[in-house]
XYZ file of C-alpha atoms in Angstrom:
204
model
C -11.828 23.477 8.092
C -10.296 23.427 11.535
C -11.259 20.656 13.963
C -13.092 21.483 17.188
C -10.940 21.790 20.305
C -10.112 18.653 22.269
C -7.883 17.399 25.065
C -5.089 14.933 24.346
C -3.869 12.146 26.611
C -0.767 10.168 25.656
C -1.162 6.694 27.134
C 1.927 4.695 28.119
C 0.094 1.396 28.609
C -3.125 -0.275 27.522
C -4.402 0.098 31.094
C -3.807 3.872 30.937
C -5.624 4.072 27.614
C -8.605 2.112 28.933
C -8.766 4.312 32.046
C -8.686 7.448 29.889
C -11.475 6.092 27.679
C -13.561 5.323 30.751
C -12.993 8.827 32.080
C -13.809 10.459 28.745
C -16.920 8.373 28.150
C -18.705 8.674 24.822
C -16.688 11.783 23.943
C -13.326 9.960 23.933
C -11.649 8.452 20.869
C -8.494 6.433 20.293
C -5.778 8.064 18.152
C -3.360 5.704 16.405
C -2.641 6.579 12.778
C -5.423 9.148 12.573
C -5.968 8.670 8.833
C -9.719 8.207 9.308
C -10.253 10.210 12.489
C -8.384 13.420 11.638
C -10.263 14.079 8.360
C -13.531 13.510 10.219
C -12.453 16.049 12.837
C -11.555 18.593 10.177
C -14.949 18.140 8.517
C -16.609 18.215 11.952
C -18.246 14.870 11.334
C -16.790 13.940 14.726
C -16.212 16.185 17.730
C -14.650 14.185 20.579
C -13.605 16.122 23.651
C -10.709 13.737 24.347
C -8.233 11.915 22.120
C -6.230 9.074 23.648
C -2.935 8.654 21.781
C -1.747 5.021 21.938
C 1.384 5.347 19.807
C 3.737 5.316 22.819
C 2.441 2.011 24.204
C 5.169 -0.655 23.919
C 4.270 -3.790 22.000
C 1.169 -2.507 20.226
C 3.073 -2.444 16.939
C 3.431 -6.233 17.010
C 3.351 -8.120 13.722
C 4.142 -11.799 14.162
C 2.981 -15.332 13.533
C 2.179 -17.230 16.725
C -0.176 -19.990 17.847
C -1.563 -20.528 14.377
C -2.429 -16.947 13.555
C -0.958 -13.655 12.411
C -1.023 -11.025 15.168
C -1.474 -7.445 13.978
C -1.162 -4.906 16.793
C -3.138 -1.703 17.164
C -0.281 0.536 16.014
C 1.024 -1.722 13.227
C 0.922 0.326 10.020
C -0.313 -0.673 6.600
C 3.273 -0.203 5.429
C 4.444 -2.799 7.956
C 2.232 -5.358 6.228
C 3.613 -4.366 2.825
C 7.216 -4.664 4.003
C 6.839 -7.948 5.887
C 7.041 -11.465 4.480
C 4.876 -12.813 7.328
C 1.424 -12.077 5.869
C 0.194 -14.164 2.981
C -2.832 -14.577 0.767
C -5.468 -11.866 0.847
C -3.734 -9.920 3.642
C -0.513 -9.523 1.665
C -2.511 -8.804 -1.486
C -4.596 -6.036 0.098
C -1.884 -3.999 1.804
C -0.407 -2.350 -1.335
C -3.920 -1.273 -2.383
C -4.354 0.908 0.697
C -4.543 4.537 -0.452
C -1.068 6.030 -1.075
C 2.374 5.739 0.577
C 1.710 8.616 2.992
C -1.441 6.969 4.321
C 0.165 3.513 4.392
C 3.063 4.864 6.445
C 0.782 6.382 9.114
C -2.513 4.511 8.973
C -3.080 1.364 11.026
C -4.837 -1.873 10.177
C -6.709 -1.977 13.489
C -7.823 1.641 13.141
C -9.228 0.961 9.704
C -10.997 -2.148 10.992
C -12.515 -0.264 13.936
C -13.680 2.560 11.659
C -15.944 0.125 9.754
C -15.991 2.214 6.592
C -17.929 0.208 3.979
C -15.514 1.515 1.326
C -12.468 0.449 3.326
C -10.289 -2.460 2.289
C -9.472 -4.474 5.391
C -12.814 -5.676 6.691
C -13.656 -7.669 3.566
C -10.225 -9.301 3.779
C -10.734 -10.179 7.435
C -14.196 -11.551 6.750
C -12.796 -13.784 4.015
C -10.002 -15.083 6.241
C -12.116 -15.582 9.376
C -10.194 -13.091 11.495
C -10.805 -12.175 15.125
C -10.646 -8.746 16.760
C -9.123 -8.559 20.250
C -10.636 -5.809 22.408
C -9.520 -4.640 25.842
C -11.674 -2.650 28.232
C -12.618 -2.206 31.889
C -13.824 -5.817 31.991
C -10.593 -7.234 30.592
C -9.798 -8.727 27.208
C -12.175 -10.484 24.833
C -12.094 -11.835 21.292
C -14.768 -10.884 18.764
C -15.354 -12.634 15.459
C -15.014 -10.073 12.663
C -18.545 -10.893 11.507
C -19.859 -9.872 14.924
C -17.509 -6.897 15.248
C -18.805 -5.070 12.173
C -22.356 -4.048 13.056
C -23.176 -1.487 10.363
C -21.687 1.366 8.377
C -19.135 3.083 10.655
C -20.438 1.061 13.622
C -18.639 -1.659 15.560
C -19.576 -3.756 18.570
C -17.028 -2.356 21.018
C -18.499 -1.812 24.467
C -18.036 1.555 26.222
C -14.430 1.956 27.317
C -13.085 -0.776 25.027
C -10.340 -0.401 22.445
C -9.025 -2.696 19.717
C -5.596 -3.979 20.720
C -4.985 -6.645 18.064
C -6.386 -8.431 15.059
C -5.736 -12.165 14.703
C -5.778 -13.696 11.223
C -5.716 -17.523 11.106
C -2.702 -19.023 9.336
C -3.766 -22.191 7.490
C -1.713 -25.284 8.240
C -2.037 -26.637 4.696
C -1.919 -25.283 1.183
C -3.875 -22.063 0.841
C -4.122 -18.877 -1.148
C -6.048 -15.680 -1.434
C -6.198 -12.310 -3.093
C -7.796 -8.881 -2.895
C -8.801 -6.576 -5.719
C -10.826 -3.402 -5.860
C -12.400 -1.066 -8.355
C -11.463 2.522 -7.579
C -12.194 5.819 -9.283
C -8.520 6.780 -9.227
C -5.341 5.308 -7.808
C -5.345 5.430 -4.021
C -9.070 6.101 -3.721
C -11.578 4.246 -1.582
C -13.018 1.086 -3.082
C -16.141 1.404 -5.188
C -16.172 -2.391 -5.049
C -13.669 -4.521 -3.146
C -13.459 -8.318 -3.335
C -11.401 -10.605 -1.103
C -10.960 -14.338 -1.629
C -9.480 -17.037 0.584
C -9.008 -20.696 -0.326
C -7.710 -23.632 1.705
C -6.957 -26.989 0.096
C -7.750 -30.218 1.903
C -5.403 -33.149 2.288
C -7.147 -35.104 -0.449
């Protein structure tokens, strides 16, 4: 099927993206990797009148360790996680399980998190690791615990006009480990069951 018609705005800064979201209201959606949104458009499960492309915003592809956590920017791809030696534990374990190489090369971690698909891989990993979602909107920037961010199936706690700009995953200071595994009907499919574990060892 063909998607319904929509307008496209290419934002050059987070401020431009937030302004466009505010102008578009409930009918505006963020476009990063598009691996969840575009299929929904084609099936007409979603019909936004405005897409705000954030791929040209400098710095949103950040992937770095700083201030005790791993920063994953809104346009950082699944493949960036696979290729990097910065992530560890459950985060590093989950990335190769994401769909197939085509999806990993285009899809974003933050987009998957914001989509809140119960069959997705990332949210269980972020819950296990105690991650935080950073959202930016008309009122500025705020941090949301992942347990508060995921409200229900395909529903997050973003306020009108807000967008996810980063995900912060705590980096343990001591010995730690973690893993992610899923049961899938075929290779690259959504998880029928996905399990993430995270363990930190005390000084004793």
